[in-house]
Amino acid sequence: MQIKNSTTLITGGASGLGHATAQALVERGGRVLIIDLNQEQGQAAAQALGDAALFVQADVTDEAQIQSAIDQAVEQFGRLDVCVNCAGIGSANKTVDREGAPHPLDGFEKVIQINLIGSFNVGRLAAAAMAKNAPIDADGQRGLIVNTASVAAFDGQLGQAAYSASKGGIVGMTLPMARDLASLGIRCNTIAPGIFSTPLMNGMPDKVKEPLVAMTQFPKRLGHPEEYARMVVTLIENDFMNGETLRLDGAIRMQPR
Ligand SMILES: NC(=O)c1ccc[n+]([C@@H]2O[C@H](COP(=O)([O-])OP(=O)(O)OC[C@H]3O[C@@H](n4cnc5c(N)ncnc54)[C@H](O)[C@@H]3O)[C@@H](O)[C@H]2O)c1
């Protein structure tokens, strides 16, 4: 699929990996719908990208808000071609803490609700909109979904039960979604990032970040958000890539702590 003149919905597009993706796609001639809870940053991001960007404040877990955002993008740009799910939150709670208290269940549910159910909610509504597209090529392609998991889906650390479960769920739904959507000409892939330099990660104390950089084999640093964005570009442009989860992580294999 070509990026030029395509329209991509990006959740979490006001910050970090999603924001870098919005920039990379507009630089390449694409149009973007930025969906985020953060009104101020979302508006500023869209404004900086000019006419090729539209911001709609919406919660990924809310069916009506996401449907309305998709309708606005289709109205403004004519069609929706790509959905990139970047909205997500972290969490840090042990299953039983030092004082003997069990992991708060509402905290576990919140992470699953936003990271996993939010990604599926947006993906399914975006796919329904893409299904209405006329095919863009001889293969019959109509669209693409890119989810964002994490290396924590495979080697979650202490305190990451909720986060790893949410990201493992995203990995798990990637192939069945690709299979469900194959007859419609819609691909589905997932990126599992290692440790990237974004507000989410930069907000962590040095004692959390430094060991993670040490566990990253090469290059020995945090990933740049533009490197994530370039992987999205590759997934859009390479039509044979489907149903797969790609680690993008400098060969990190996270240790328990
Ligand atoms: N930064 C990393 O090292 C790293 C590593 C692995 C995976 N990830 C994943 O990548 C994704 C992006 O992370 P980031 O580092 O760019 O984070 P970030 O905090 O910079 O950006 C996330 C954005 O999502 C938005 N958001 C949160 N909840 C939302 C909701 N319910 N509805 C709509 N928007 C919502 C936030 O307002 C924010 O703008 C997340 O899913 C995260 O789990 C990040």
mmCIF file of N, CA and C in Angstrom, residues 2-6 8 10 18-32 34 45-46 48-53 225-227 229-230 233 236-237:
data_model
loop_
_atom_site.group_PDB
_atom_site.id
_atom_site.type_symbol
_atom_site.label_atom_id
_atom_site.label_comp_id
_atom_site.label_asym_id
_atom_site.label_seq_id
_atom_site.Cartn_x
_atom_site.Cartn_y
_atom_site.Cartn_z
ATOM 1 N N GLN A 2 0.450 2.232 -0.752
ATOM 2 C CA GLN A 2 1.220 3.482 -0.790
ATOM 3 C C GLN A 2 0.768 4.407 0.330
ATOM 4 N N ILE A 3 1.718 5.159 0.903
ATOM 5 C CA ILE A 3 1.357 6.096 1.969
ATOM 6 C C ILE A 3 0.776 7.391 1.389
ATOM 7 N N LYS A 4 1.300 7.800 0.258
ATOM 8 C CA LYS A 4 0.829 9.047 -0.360
ATOM 9 C C LYS A 4 -0.689 8.983 -0.575
ATOM 10 N N ASN A 5 -1.371 10.008 -0.068
ATOM 11 C CA ASN A 5 -2.840 10.132 -0.175
ATOM 12 C C ASN A 5 -3.639 9.085 0.608
ATOM 13 N N SER A 6 -2.961 8.267 1.424
ATOM 14 C CA SER A 6 -3.704 7.325 2.269
ATOM 15 C C SER A 6 -4.123 8.034 3.563
ATOM 16 N N THR A 8 -4.632 7.417 7.696
ATOM 17 C CA THR A 8 -4.315 6.534 8.816
ATOM 18 C C THR A 8 -4.886 7.084 10.115
ATOM 19 N N ILE A 10 -4.583 7.053 14.036
ATOM 20 C CA ILE A 10 -3.528 6.719 15.012
ATOM 21 C C ILE A 10 -4.036 7.038 16.414
ATOM 22 N N GLY A 18 3.030 7.082 18.811
ATOM 23 C CA GLY A 18 1.928 7.472 17.926
ATOM 24 C C GLY A 18 2.200 8.809 17.262
ATOM 25 N N HIS A 19 2.737 9.739 18.015
ATOM 26 C CA HIS A 19 3.033 11.063 17.467
ATOM 27 C C HIS A 19 4.113 10.978 16.390
ATOM 28 N N ALA A 20 5.154 10.194 16.660
ATOM 29 C CA ALA A 20 6.223 10.019 15.661
ATOM 30 C C ALA A 20 5.666 9.386 14.389
ATOM 31 N N THR A 21 4.701 8.476 14.553
ATOM 32 C CA THR A 21 4.082 7.830 13.389
ATOM 33 C C THR A 21 3.284 8.841 12.576
ATOM 34 N N ALA A 22 2.536 9.694 13.266
ATOM 35 C CA ALA A 22 1.757 10.729 12.557
ATOM 36 C C ALA A 22 2.706 11.611 11.744
ATOM 37 N N GLN A 23 3.813 12.012 12.349
ATOM 38 C CA GLN A 23 4.775 12.868 11.639
ATOM 39 C C GLN A 23 5.341 12.155 10.408
ATOM 40 N N ALA A 24 5.738 10.891 10.590
ATOM 41 C CA ALA A 24 6.372 10.148 9.488
ATOM 42 C C ALA A 24 5.399 9.967 8.322
ATOM 43 N N LEU A 25 4.130 9.730 8.616
ATOM 44 C CA LEU A 25 3.169 9.475 7.537
ATOM 45 C C LEU A 25 2.822 10.773 6.799
ATOM 46 N N VAL A 26 2.692 11.865 7.540
ATOM 47 C CA VAL A 26 2.404 13.148 6.871
ATOM 48 C C VAL A 26 3.607 13.578 6.026
ATOM 49 N N GLU A 27 4.823 13.369 6.545
ATOM 50 C CA GLU A 27 6.037 13.682 5.760
ATOM 51 C C GLU A 27 6.045 12.938 4.431
ATOM 52 N N ARG A 28 5.442 11.755 4.411
ATOM 53 C CA ARG A 28 5.432 10.926 3.186
ATOM 54 C C ARG A 28 4.166 11.123 2.351
ATOM 55 N N GLY A 29 3.406 12.164 2.666
ATOM 56 C CA GLY A 29 2.240 12.487 1.822
ATOM 57 C C GLY A 29 0.938 11.857 2.275
ATOM 58 N N GLY A 30 0.925 11.270 3.476
ATOM 59 C CA GLY A 30 -0.306 10.663 3.996
ATOM 60 C C GLY A 30 -1.126 11.665 4.803
ATOM 61 N N ARG A 31 -2.361 11.242 5.136
ATOM 62 C CA ARG A 31 -3.220 12.052 6.002
ATOM 63 C C ARG A 31 -3.488 11.258 7.269
ATOM 64 N N VAL A 32 -3.632 11.961 8.390
ATOM 65 C CA VAL A 32 -3.789 11.229 9.654
ATOM 66 C C VAL A 32 -4.946 11.745 10.493
ATOM 67 N N ILE A 34 -5.672 11.787 14.302
ATOM 68 C CA ILE A 34 -5.074 11.551 15.617
ATOM 69 C C ILE A 34 -6.204 11.423 16.640
ATOM 70 N N ALA A 45 -0.482 18.757 18.169
ATOM 71 C CA ALA A 45 0.169 17.847 17.214
ATOM 72 C C ALA A 45 -0.481 17.976 15.843
ATOM 73 N N ALA A 46 -1.812 18.016 15.811
ATOM 74 C CA ALA A 46 -2.517 18.108 14.524
ATOM 75 C C ALA A 46 -2.253 19.458 13.868
ATOM 76 N N ALA A 48 0.363 21.342 14.128
ATOM 77 C CA ALA A 48 1.734 21.383 13.605
ATOM 78 C C ALA A 48 1.836 20.623 12.275
ATOM 79 N N LEU A 49 0.931 19.649 12.063
ATOM 80 C CA LEU A 49 0.992 18.849 10.827
ATOM 81 C C LEU A 49 0.146 19.445 9.700
ATOM 82 N N GLY A 50 -0.651 20.475 10.020
ATOM 83 C CA GLY A 50 -1.395 21.208 8.984
ATOM 84 C C GLY A 50 -2.642 20.480 8.498
ATOM 85 N N ASP A 51 -3.021 20.748 7.244
ATOM 86 C CA ASP A 51 -4.295 20.249 6.692
ATOM 87 C C ASP A 51 -4.359 18.733 6.578
ATOM 88 N N ALA A 52 -3.208 18.080 6.600
ATOM 89 C CA ALA A 52 -3.182 16.624 6.443
ATOM 90 C C ALA A 52 -3.566 15.909 7.731
ATOM 91 N N ALA A 53 -3.800 16.665 8.818
ATOM 92 C CA ALA A 53 -4.087 16.024 10.109
ATOM 93 C C ALA A 53 -5.386 16.521 10.713
ATOM 94 N N PRO A 225 11.578 7.065 18.828
ATOM 95 C CA PRO A 225 10.220 6.904 18.308
ATOM 96 C C PRO A 225 10.167 6.852 16.774
ATOM 97 N N GLU A 226 11.085 7.546 16.083
ATOM 98 C CA GLU A 226 11.099 7.515 14.605
ATOM 99 C C GLU A 226 11.408 6.103 14.104
ATOM 100 N N GLU A 227 12.134 5.314 14.914
ATOM 101 C CA GLU A 227 12.440 3.937 14.489
ATOM 102 C C GLU A 227 11.182 3.067 14.522
ATOM 103 N N ALA A 229 8.205 4.404 14.045
ATOM 104 C CA ALA A 229 7.422 4.932 12.916
ATOM 105 C C ALA A 229 7.885 4.309 11.603
ATOM 106 N N ARG A 230 9.199 4.099 11.466
ATOM 107 C CA ARG A 230 9.706 3.505 10.214
ATOM 108 C C ARG A 230 9.228 2.058 10.049
ATOM 109 N N VAL A 233 5.820 2.331 8.636
ATOM 110 C CA VAL A 233 5.950 2.640 7.203
ATOM 111 C C VAL A 233 6.209 1.345 6.417
ATOM 112 N N ILE A 236 3.094 -0.777 6.171
ATOM 113 C CA ILE A 236 2.128 -0.249 5.197
ATOM 114 C C ILE A 236 2.596 -0.609 3.788
ATOM 115 N N GLU A 237 3.880 -0.433 3.538
ATOM 116 C CA GLU A 237 4.377 -0.553 2.156
ATOM 117 C C GLU A 237 4.589 -1.999 1.701
#
